[in-house]
Amino acid sequence: MSNAVRIHHFAKSGHAHRALVFAKLAGIAHDAVPVDLAAGAHKSPEFLAMNPNGQVPVLEDGEVVVSDSNAILFYLARTYAPDWMPTDPVGEANVQRWLTLAAGEIAFGTCAARLITVFGAPLDPEFAAATAEKAMQKLEHGLTGSDWLVGARPTIADVASYSYTAHAPEGNVSLEPYPNIRAWLARFEALPGFEPMPATAVGLVAE
Ligand SMILES: N[C@@H](CCC(=O)N[C@@H](CS)C(=O)NCC(=O)O)C(=O)O
C-alpha cells in the first residue's frame, strides 16, 4: 500500500493548487485525486463525508482527513516539512498573519475577481476589485526589503499567498503596480519542484 498522501483537487482551483504545489516543493509523496466540480462530485455523499463544506482541497493521510487549504499546509508542514513553518512564537504568529490574508482579502478579493471573470460567479466585481487591491498592497508592503513573507526562507505563508496572486490578472487585477510582488512570484516559481496552476480563460471544465 502506498504511503503517499492523497490530495483531492480541481486543476483550476487556487486553493487546491496551494496544497498540491506545497507537496511538490516540499518533496512530500502524494497522489493528486481530481474532483469533477462541473459534475458536482464535491457534493457527493462520499466527498461530503470527508469535507461537509463540499469544497476542494481535501487531504487524506491514512486515517487522517484534513480539509481547508491553509489547514492542509499547516498539517503537512508540521508532519513532513518542518522547515516550511517556524516553531518560534513570533515566526509562527507572522505566518498566521499571512494565512489570515490568504483566507481573507486574497480569497474575497483576488480569488473572487477571478471567479467572476473565469467562472461567471455572481459576486460583486467592485467589492472584489477593491479587496484584491488591499491584498496586493499588503503583500507589496510585506515584501519590501525581503525575499519572503516571513524570515529568510519560504514558508507556508508564501505558499498560501502564491496561487491566486500569480493568477490575479485572470481576474483583471494587474500586477503591474507591484514590483516586489512580481519579483517574489518569480522567486517562488524558481524553487525546485515548483509546478504552476494551469492558466485558464475557459470556465468550469474539468481537466
Ligand atoms: N476555505 C477553503 C475554500 C475552498 C474553496 O473555496 N474551494 C472551492 C474551489 S477554489 C470549491 O471547492 N468550490 C466549490 C463549492 O464551494 O461548491 C479552503 O481554503 O480550502
PDB file of C-alpha atoms and ligand atoms in Angstrom:
ATOM      1  CA  MET A   1       0.000   0.000   0.000  1.00  0.00           C
ATOM      2  CA  SER A   2       1.254   3.481  -0.896  1.00  0.00           C
ATOM      3  CA  ASN A   3       2.493   5.811   1.832  1.00  0.00           C
ATOM      4  CA  ALA A   4       1.619   8.802  -0.316  1.00  0.00           C
ATOM      5  CA  VAL A   5      -0.911  11.304   0.978  1.00  0.00           C
ATOM      6  CA  ARG A   6      -3.947  11.879  -1.260  1.00  0.00           C
ATOM      7  CA  ILE A   7      -4.856  15.410  -2.282  1.00  0.00           C
ATOM      8  CA  HIS A   8      -8.357  15.795  -3.699  1.00  0.00           C
ATOM      9  CA  HIS A   9      -8.192  18.785  -6.021  1.00  0.00           C
ATOM     10  CA  PHE A  10      -9.567  20.636  -9.016  1.00  0.00           C
ATOM     11  CA  ALA A  11      -6.979  21.780 -11.563  1.00  0.00           C
ATOM     12  CA  LYS A  12      -8.204  25.376 -11.765  1.00  0.00           C
ATOM     13  CA  SER A  13      -8.662  25.909  -8.021  1.00  0.00           C
ATOM     14  CA  GLY A  14      -6.025  28.119  -6.449  1.00  0.00           C
ATOM     15  CA  HIS A  15      -6.977  26.774  -3.027  1.00  0.00           C
ATOM     16  CA  ALA A  16      -6.253  23.248  -4.256  1.00  0.00           C
ATOM     17  CA  HIS A  17      -3.081  24.434  -6.005  1.00  0.00           C
ATOM     18  CA  ARG A  18      -1.767  25.671  -2.639  1.00  0.00           C
ATOM     19  CA  ALA A  19      -1.865  22.136  -1.285  1.00  0.00           C
ATOM     20  CA  LEU A  20      -0.517  20.462  -4.425  1.00  0.00           C
ATOM     21  CA  VAL A  21       2.336  22.870  -5.064  1.00  0.00           C
ATOM     22  CA  PHE A  22       3.382  22.607  -1.425  1.00  0.00           C
ATOM     23  CA  ALA A  23       3.575  18.816  -1.649  1.00  0.00           C
ATOM     24  CA  LYS A  24       5.722  19.248  -4.772  1.00  0.00           C
ATOM     25  CA  LEU A  25       8.008  21.935  -3.321  1.00  0.00           C
ATOM     26  CA  ALA A  26       8.484  20.071  -0.048  1.00  0.00           C
ATOM     27  CA  GLY A  27       9.002  16.693  -1.739  1.00  0.00           C
ATOM     28  CA  ILE A  28       6.045  15.057   0.036  1.00  0.00           C
ATOM     29  CA  ALA A  29       4.931  11.861  -1.723  1.00  0.00           C
ATOM     30  CA  HIS A  30       1.374  12.449  -2.866  1.00  0.00           C
ATOM     31  CA  ASP A  31      -1.319  11.293  -5.235  1.00  0.00           C
ATOM     32  CA  ALA A  32      -3.402  14.038  -6.820  1.00  0.00           C
ATOM     33  CA  VAL A  33      -7.047  12.937  -6.990  1.00  0.00           C
ATOM     34  CA  PRO A  34      -9.085  15.083  -9.419  1.00  0.00           C
ATOM     35  CA  VAL A  35     -12.587  16.083  -8.282  1.00  0.00           C
ATOM     36  CA  ASP A  36     -15.004  16.872 -11.109  1.00  0.00           C
ATOM     37  CA  LEU A  37     -16.601  20.066  -9.804  1.00  0.00           C
ATOM     38  CA  ALA A  38     -18.555  20.516 -13.056  1.00  0.00           C
ATOM     39  CA  ALA A  39     -20.265  17.170 -12.428  1.00  0.00           C
ATOM     40  CA  GLY A  40     -20.919  18.011  -8.760  1.00  0.00           C
ATOM     41  CA  ALA A  41     -18.562  15.333  -7.429  1.00  0.00           C
ATOM     42  CA  HIS A  42     -17.729  17.609  -4.487  1.00  0.00           C
ATOM     43  CA  LYS A  43     -21.354  17.330  -3.283  1.00  0.00           C
ATOM     44  CA  SER A  44     -21.485  13.514  -3.385  1.00  0.00           C
ATOM     45  CA  PRO A  45     -22.093  11.697  -0.067  1.00  0.00           C
ATOM     46  CA  GLU A  46     -18.567  10.225  -0.223  1.00  0.00           C
ATOM     47  CA  PHE A  47     -16.955  13.629  -0.659  1.00  0.00           C
ATOM     48  CA  LEU A  48     -19.178  15.329   1.947  1.00  0.00           C
ATOM     49  CA  ALA A  49     -18.147  12.641   4.433  1.00  0.00           C
ATOM     50  CA  MET A  50     -14.574  13.958   4.051  1.00  0.00           C
ATOM     51  CA  ASN A  51     -15.485  17.648   3.912  1.00  0.00           C
ATOM     52  CA  PRO A  52     -19.032  18.650   4.907  1.00  0.00           C
ATOM     53  CA  ASN A  53     -18.354  22.043   3.269  1.00  0.00           C
ATOM     54  CA  GLY A  54     -18.233  20.288  -0.108  1.00  0.00           C
ATOM     55  CA  GLN A  55     -15.071  22.053  -1.245  1.00  0.00           C
ATOM     56  CA  VAL A  56     -11.634  21.151  -2.534  1.00  0.00           C
ATOM     57  CA  PRO A  57      -8.937  20.668  -1.436  1.00  0.00           C
ATOM     58  CA  VAL A  58      -9.130  17.718   0.954  1.00  0.00           C
ATOM     59  CA  LEU A  59      -6.114  15.804   2.221  1.00  0.00           C
ATOM     60  CA  GLU A  60      -6.143  12.160   3.248  1.00  0.00           C
ATOM     61  CA  ASP A  61      -3.163  10.800   5.125  1.00  0.00           C
ATOM     62  CA  GLY A  62      -4.069   7.288   6.201  1.00  0.00           C
ATOM     63  CA  GLU A  63      -6.891   7.731   8.716  1.00  0.00           C
ATOM     64  CA  VAL A  64      -6.320  11.481   8.938  1.00  0.00           C
ATOM     65  CA  VAL A  65      -8.575  13.717   6.841  1.00  0.00           C
ATOM     66  CA  VAL A  66      -7.928  17.464   6.673  1.00  0.00           C
ATOM     67  CA  SER A  67      -9.961  19.983   4.710  1.00  0.00           C
ATOM     68  CA  ASP A  68      -9.262  23.693   4.118  1.00  0.00           C
ATOM     69  CA  SER A  69      -6.148  24.638   2.176  1.00  0.00           C
ATOM     70  CA  ASN A  70      -4.404  26.542   4.972  1.00  0.00           C
ATOM     71  CA  ALA A  71      -5.112  23.765   7.473  1.00  0.00           C
ATOM     72  CA  ILE A  72      -3.643  21.285   4.982  1.00  0.00           C
ATOM     73  CA  LEU A  73      -0.484  23.406   4.597  1.00  0.00           C
ATOM     74  CA  PHE A  74      -0.128  23.553   8.376  1.00  0.00           C
ATOM     75  CA  TYR A  75      -0.654  19.805   8.790  1.00  0.00           C
ATOM     76  CA  LEU A  76       1.772  18.894   6.007  1.00  0.00           C
ATOM     77  CA  ALA A  77       4.453  21.278   7.265  1.00  0.00           C
ATOM     78  CA  ARG A  78       4.214  20.086  10.854  1.00  0.00           C
ATOM     79  CA  THR A  79       4.143  16.421   9.820  1.00  0.00           C
ATOM     80  CA  TYR A  80       6.534  16.228   6.857  1.00  0.00           C
ATOM     81  CA  ALA A  81       8.209  19.560   6.121  1.00  0.00           C
ATOM     82  CA  PRO A  82       9.147  21.411   9.328  1.00  0.00           C
ATOM     83  CA  ASP A  83      11.472  23.844   7.522  1.00  0.00           C
ATOM     84  CA  TRP A  84       8.404  25.463   5.969  1.00  0.00           C
ATOM     85  CA  MET A  85       6.813  26.501   9.296  1.00  0.00           C
ATOM     86  CA  PRO A  86       8.729  28.292  12.050  1.00  0.00           C
ATOM     87  CA  THR A  87       8.265  26.996  15.584  1.00  0.00           C
ATOM     88  CA  ASP A  88       9.232  30.136  17.484  1.00  0.00           C
ATOM     89  CA  PRO A  89       6.155  32.086  18.622  1.00  0.00           C
ATOM     90  CA  VAL A  90       6.998  35.241  16.682  1.00  0.00           C
ATOM     91  CA  GLY A  91       7.726  33.402  13.437  1.00  0.00           C
ATOM     92  CA  GLU A  92       4.615  31.297  13.820  1.00  0.00           C
ATOM     93  CA  ALA A  93       2.479  34.367  14.575  1.00  0.00           C
ATOM     94  CA  ASN A  94       3.836  36.069  11.472  1.00  0.00           C
ATOM     95  CA  VAL A  95       2.975  33.049   9.316  1.00  0.00           C
ATOM     96  CA  GLN A  96      -0.524  33.086  10.805  1.00  0.00           C
ATOM     97  CA  ARG A  97      -0.902  36.752   9.856  1.00  0.00           C
ATOM     98  CA  TRP A  98      -0.363  35.874   6.180  1.00  0.00           C
ATOM     99  CA  LEU A  99      -2.634  32.823   6.351  1.00  0.00           C
ATOM    100  CA  THR A 100      -5.322  35.246   7.521  1.00  0.00           C
ATOM    101  CA  LEU A 101      -4.676  37.405   4.453  1.00  0.00           C
ATOM    102  CA  ALA A 102      -4.900  34.305   2.245  1.00  0.00           C
ATOM    103  CA  ALA A 103      -8.270  33.342   3.794  1.00  0.00           C
ATOM    104  CA  GLY A 104      -9.388  36.990   3.854  1.00  0.00           C
ATOM    105  CA  GLU A 105      -8.549  39.612   1.259  1.00  0.00           C
ATOM    106  CA  ILE A 106      -6.952  37.125  -1.146  1.00  0.00           C
ATOM    107  CA  ALA A 107      -9.979  34.785  -1.040  1.00  0.00           C
ATOM    108  CA  PHE A 108     -12.636  37.516  -1.105  1.00  0.00           C
ATOM    109  CA  GLY A 109     -10.681  39.818  -3.415  1.00  0.00           C
ATOM    110  CA  THR A 110      -8.080  38.275  -5.725  1.00  0.00           C
ATOM    111  CA  CYS A 111      -9.758  34.853  -5.898  1.00  0.00           C
ATOM    112  CA  ALA A 112     -13.278  36.308  -6.131  1.00  0.00           C
ATOM    113  CA  ALA A 113     -12.302  38.600  -9.024  1.00  0.00           C
ATOM    114  CA  ARG A 114     -11.091  35.532 -10.951  1.00  0.00           C
ATOM    115  CA  LEU A 115     -14.213  33.553 -10.021  1.00  0.00           C
ATOM    116  CA  ILE A 116     -16.251  36.305 -11.699  1.00  0.00           C
ATOM    117  CA  THR A 117     -14.233  36.506 -14.933  1.00  0.00           C
ATOM    118  CA  VAL A 118     -13.316  32.834 -15.366  1.00  0.00           C
ATOM    119  CA  PHE A 119     -16.308  31.018 -13.886  1.00  0.00           C
ATOM    120  CA  GLY A 120     -19.055  33.649 -14.134  1.00  0.00           C
ATOM    121  CA  ALA A 121     -19.641  33.634 -10.366  1.00  0.00           C
ATOM    122  CA  PRO A 122     -22.433  36.006  -9.284  1.00  0.00           C
ATOM    123  CA  LEU A 123     -20.219  38.098  -6.982  1.00  0.00           C
ATOM    124  CA  ASP A 124     -19.794  41.880  -6.672  1.00  0.00           C
ATOM    125  CA  PRO A 125     -16.969  42.872  -9.060  1.00  0.00           C
ATOM    126  CA  GLU A 126     -16.349  46.259  -7.410  1.00  0.00           C
ATOM    127  CA  PHE A 127     -16.012  44.739  -3.952  1.00  0.00           C
ATOM    128  CA  ALA A 128     -13.733  42.003  -5.306  1.00  0.00           C
ATOM    129  CA  ALA A 129     -11.502  44.511  -7.142  1.00  0.00           C
ATOM    130  CA  ALA A 130     -11.219  46.806  -4.108  1.00  0.00           C
ATOM    131  CA  THR A 131     -10.493  43.870  -1.790  1.00  0.00           C
ATOM    132  CA  ALA A 132      -7.915  42.434  -4.205  1.00  0.00           C
ATOM    133  CA  GLU A 133      -6.162  45.787  -4.226  1.00  0.00           C
ATOM    134  CA  LYS A 134      -5.954  45.680  -0.419  1.00  0.00           C
ATOM    135  CA  ALA A 135      -4.414  42.191  -0.624  1.00  0.00           C
ATOM    136  CA  MET A 136      -1.888  43.375  -3.202  1.00  0.00           C
ATOM    137  CA  GLN A 137      -0.919  46.412  -1.139  1.00  0.00           C
ATOM    138  CA  LYS A 138      -0.380  44.307   1.979  1.00  0.00           C
ATOM    139  CA  LEU A 139       1.777  41.813   0.079  1.00  0.00           C
ATOM    140  CA  GLU A 140       3.745  44.554  -1.660  1.00  0.00           C
ATOM    141  CA  HIS A 141       4.432  46.216   1.691  1.00  0.00           C
ATOM    142  CA  GLY A 142       5.290  42.897   3.400  1.00  0.00           C
ATOM    143  CA  LEU A 143       7.839  42.114   0.706  1.00  0.00           C
ATOM    144  CA  THR A 144       9.638  45.441   0.975  1.00  0.00           C
ATOM    145  CA  GLY A 145      13.285  44.623   1.577  1.00  0.00           C
ATOM    146  CA  SER A 146      12.708  40.887   1.982  1.00  0.00           C
ATOM    147  CA  ASP A 147      12.667  37.933  -0.373  1.00  0.00           C
ATOM    148  CA  TRP A 148       9.981  36.003   1.535  1.00  0.00           C
ATOM    149  CA  LEU A 149       6.976  36.930   3.643  1.00  0.00           C
ATOM    150  CA  VAL A 150       8.380  35.540   6.913  1.00  0.00           C
ATOM    151  CA  GLY A 151      12.081  35.230   7.672  1.00  0.00           C
ATOM    152  CA  ALA A 152      14.854  34.341   5.299  1.00  0.00           C
ATOM    153  CA  ARG A 153      13.353  31.308   3.553  1.00  0.00           C
ATOM    154  CA  PRO A 154      10.000  30.371   2.023  1.00  0.00           C
ATOM    155  CA  THR A 155       7.302  29.229   4.442  1.00  0.00           C
ATOM    156  CA  ILE A 156       3.689  28.167   4.106  1.00  0.00           C
ATOM    157  CA  ALA A 157       2.862  31.898   4.259  1.00  0.00           C
ATOM    158  CA  ASP A 158       4.355  32.232   0.766  1.00  0.00           C
ATOM    159  CA  VAL A 159       2.642  29.058  -0.439  1.00  0.00           C
ATOM    160  CA  ALA A 160      -0.791  30.198   0.798  1.00  0.00           C
ATOM    161  CA  SER A 161      -0.411  33.608  -0.823  1.00  0.00           C
ATOM    162  CA  TYR A 162       1.106  32.495  -4.132  1.00  0.00           C
ATOM    163  CA  SER A 163      -1.525  30.808  -6.328  1.00  0.00           C
ATOM    164  CA  TYR A 164      -4.264  33.445  -6.525  1.00  0.00           C
ATOM    165  CA  THR A 165      -1.741  36.292  -6.590  1.00  0.00           C
ATOM    166  CA  ALA A 166       0.053  34.732  -9.569  1.00  0.00           C
ATOM    167  CA  HIS A 167      -3.272  34.342 -11.375  1.00  0.00           C
ATOM    168  CA  ALA A 168      -4.629  37.767 -10.393  1.00  0.00           C
ATOM    169  CA  PRO A 169      -4.529  39.082 -13.991  1.00  0.00           C
ATOM    170  CA  GLU A 170      -7.140  36.431 -14.943  1.00  0.00           C
ATOM    171  CA  GLY A 171      -9.485  38.423 -12.693  1.00  0.00           C
ATOM    172  CA  ASN A 172      -8.372  41.715 -14.252  1.00  0.00           C
ATOM    173  CA  VAL A 173      -6.224  42.536 -11.233  1.00  0.00           C
ATOM    174  CA  SER A 174      -2.971  43.917 -12.619  1.00  0.00           C
ATOM    175  CA  LEU A 175       0.391  43.006 -11.129  1.00  0.00           C
ATOM    176  CA  GLU A 176       1.995  45.939 -12.931  1.00  0.00           C
ATOM    177  CA  PRO A 177       1.991  48.378  -9.957  1.00  0.00           C
ATOM    178  CA  TYR A 178       3.624  45.828  -7.641  1.00  0.00           C
ATOM    179  CA  PRO A 179       7.344  45.226  -8.357  1.00  0.00           C
ATOM    180  CA  ASN A 180       8.024  43.460  -5.044  1.00  0.00           C
ATOM    181  CA  ILE A 181       5.194  41.011  -5.716  1.00  0.00           C
ATOM    182  CA  ARG A 182       6.384  40.334  -9.260  1.00  0.00           C
ATOM    183  CA  ALA A 183       9.935  39.616  -8.054  1.00  0.00           C
ATOM    184  CA  TRP A 184       8.576  37.338  -5.287  1.00  0.00           C
ATOM    185  CA  LEU A 185       6.393  35.402  -7.762  1.00  0.00           C
ATOM    186  CA  ALA A 186       9.455  34.809  -9.968  1.00  0.00           C
ATOM    187  CA  ARG A 187      11.470  33.696  -6.930  1.00  0.00           C
ATOM    188  CA  PHE A 188       8.710  31.290  -5.883  1.00  0.00           C
ATOM    189  CA  GLU A 189       8.426  29.873  -9.401  1.00  0.00           C
ATOM    190  CA  ALA A 190      12.193  29.222  -9.443  1.00  0.00           C
ATOM    191  CA  LEU A 191      12.036  26.974  -6.360  1.00  0.00           C
ATOM    192  CA  PRO A 192      12.894  23.315  -7.063  1.00  0.00           C
ATOM    193  CA  GLY A 193       9.747  21.243  -7.571  1.00  0.00           C
ATOM    194  CA  PHE A 194       7.508  24.189  -8.456  1.00  0.00           C
ATOM    195  CA  GLU A 195       4.649  23.426 -10.825  1.00  0.00           C
ATOM    196  CA  PRO A 196       2.193  26.096 -11.969  1.00  0.00           C
ATOM    197  CA  MET A 197      -1.571  26.046 -11.820  1.00  0.00           C
ATOM    198  CA  PRO A 198      -2.825  25.889 -15.414  1.00  0.00           C
ATOM    199  CA  ALA A 199      -3.718  29.291 -16.857  1.00  0.00           C
ATOM    200  CA  THR A 200      -7.347  29.436 -17.818  1.00  0.00           C
ATOM    201  CA  ALA A 201      -9.969  31.524 -19.504  1.00  0.00           C
ATOM    202  CA  VAL A 202     -12.487  28.847 -20.356  1.00  0.00           C
ATOM    203  CA  GLY A 203     -14.552  28.226 -17.248  1.00  0.00           C
ATOM    204  CA  LEU A 204     -15.571  25.265 -15.163  1.00  0.00           C
ATOM    205  CA  VAL A 205     -14.248  22.449 -17.296  1.00  0.00           C
ATOM    206  CA  ALA A 206     -12.525  19.557 -15.566  1.00  0.00           C
ATOM    207  CA  GLU A 207      -9.132  18.573 -16.966  1.00  0.00           C
TER     208      GLU A 207
HETATM  209  N1  LIG B   1     -11.523  27.962   2.749  1.00  0.00           N
HETATM  210  C1  LIG B   1     -11.456  26.903   1.771  1.00  0.00           C
HETATM  211  C2  LIG B   1     -12.007  27.407   0.457  1.00  0.00           C
HETATM  212  C3  LIG B   1     -12.004  26.296  -0.596  1.00  0.00           C
HETATM  213  C4  LIG B   1     -12.782  26.687  -1.829  1.00  0.00           C
HETATM  214  O1  LIG B   1     -13.335  27.802  -1.959  1.00  0.00           O
HETATM  215  N2  LIG B   1     -12.832  25.739  -2.792  1.00  0.00           N
HETATM  216  C5  LIG B   1     -13.559  25.954  -3.997  1.00  0.00           C
HETATM  217  C6  LIG B   1     -12.646  25.803  -5.210  1.00  0.00           C
HETATM  218  S1  LIG B   1     -11.475  27.123  -5.217  1.00  0.00           S
HETATM  219  C7  LIG B   1     -14.664  24.921  -4.123  1.00  0.00           C
HETATM  220  O2  LIG B   1     -14.455  23.752  -3.843  1.00  0.00           O
HETATM  221  N3  LIG B   1     -15.825  25.383  -4.541  1.00  0.00           N
HETATM  222  C8  LIG B   1     -16.966  24.545  -4.738  1.00  0.00           C
HETATM  223  C9  LIG B   1     -18.113  24.924  -3.847  1.00  0.00           C
HETATM  224  O3  LIG B   1     -17.932  25.773  -2.941  1.00  0.00           O
HETATM  225  O4  LIG B   1     -19.195  24.405  -4.065  1.00  0.00           O
HETATM  226  C10 LIG B   1     -10.015  26.436   1.610  1.00  0.00           C
HETATM  227  O5  LIG B   1      -9.096  27.220   1.902  1.00  0.00           O
HETATM  228  O6  LIG B   1      -9.777  25.275   1.248  1.00  0.00           O
END
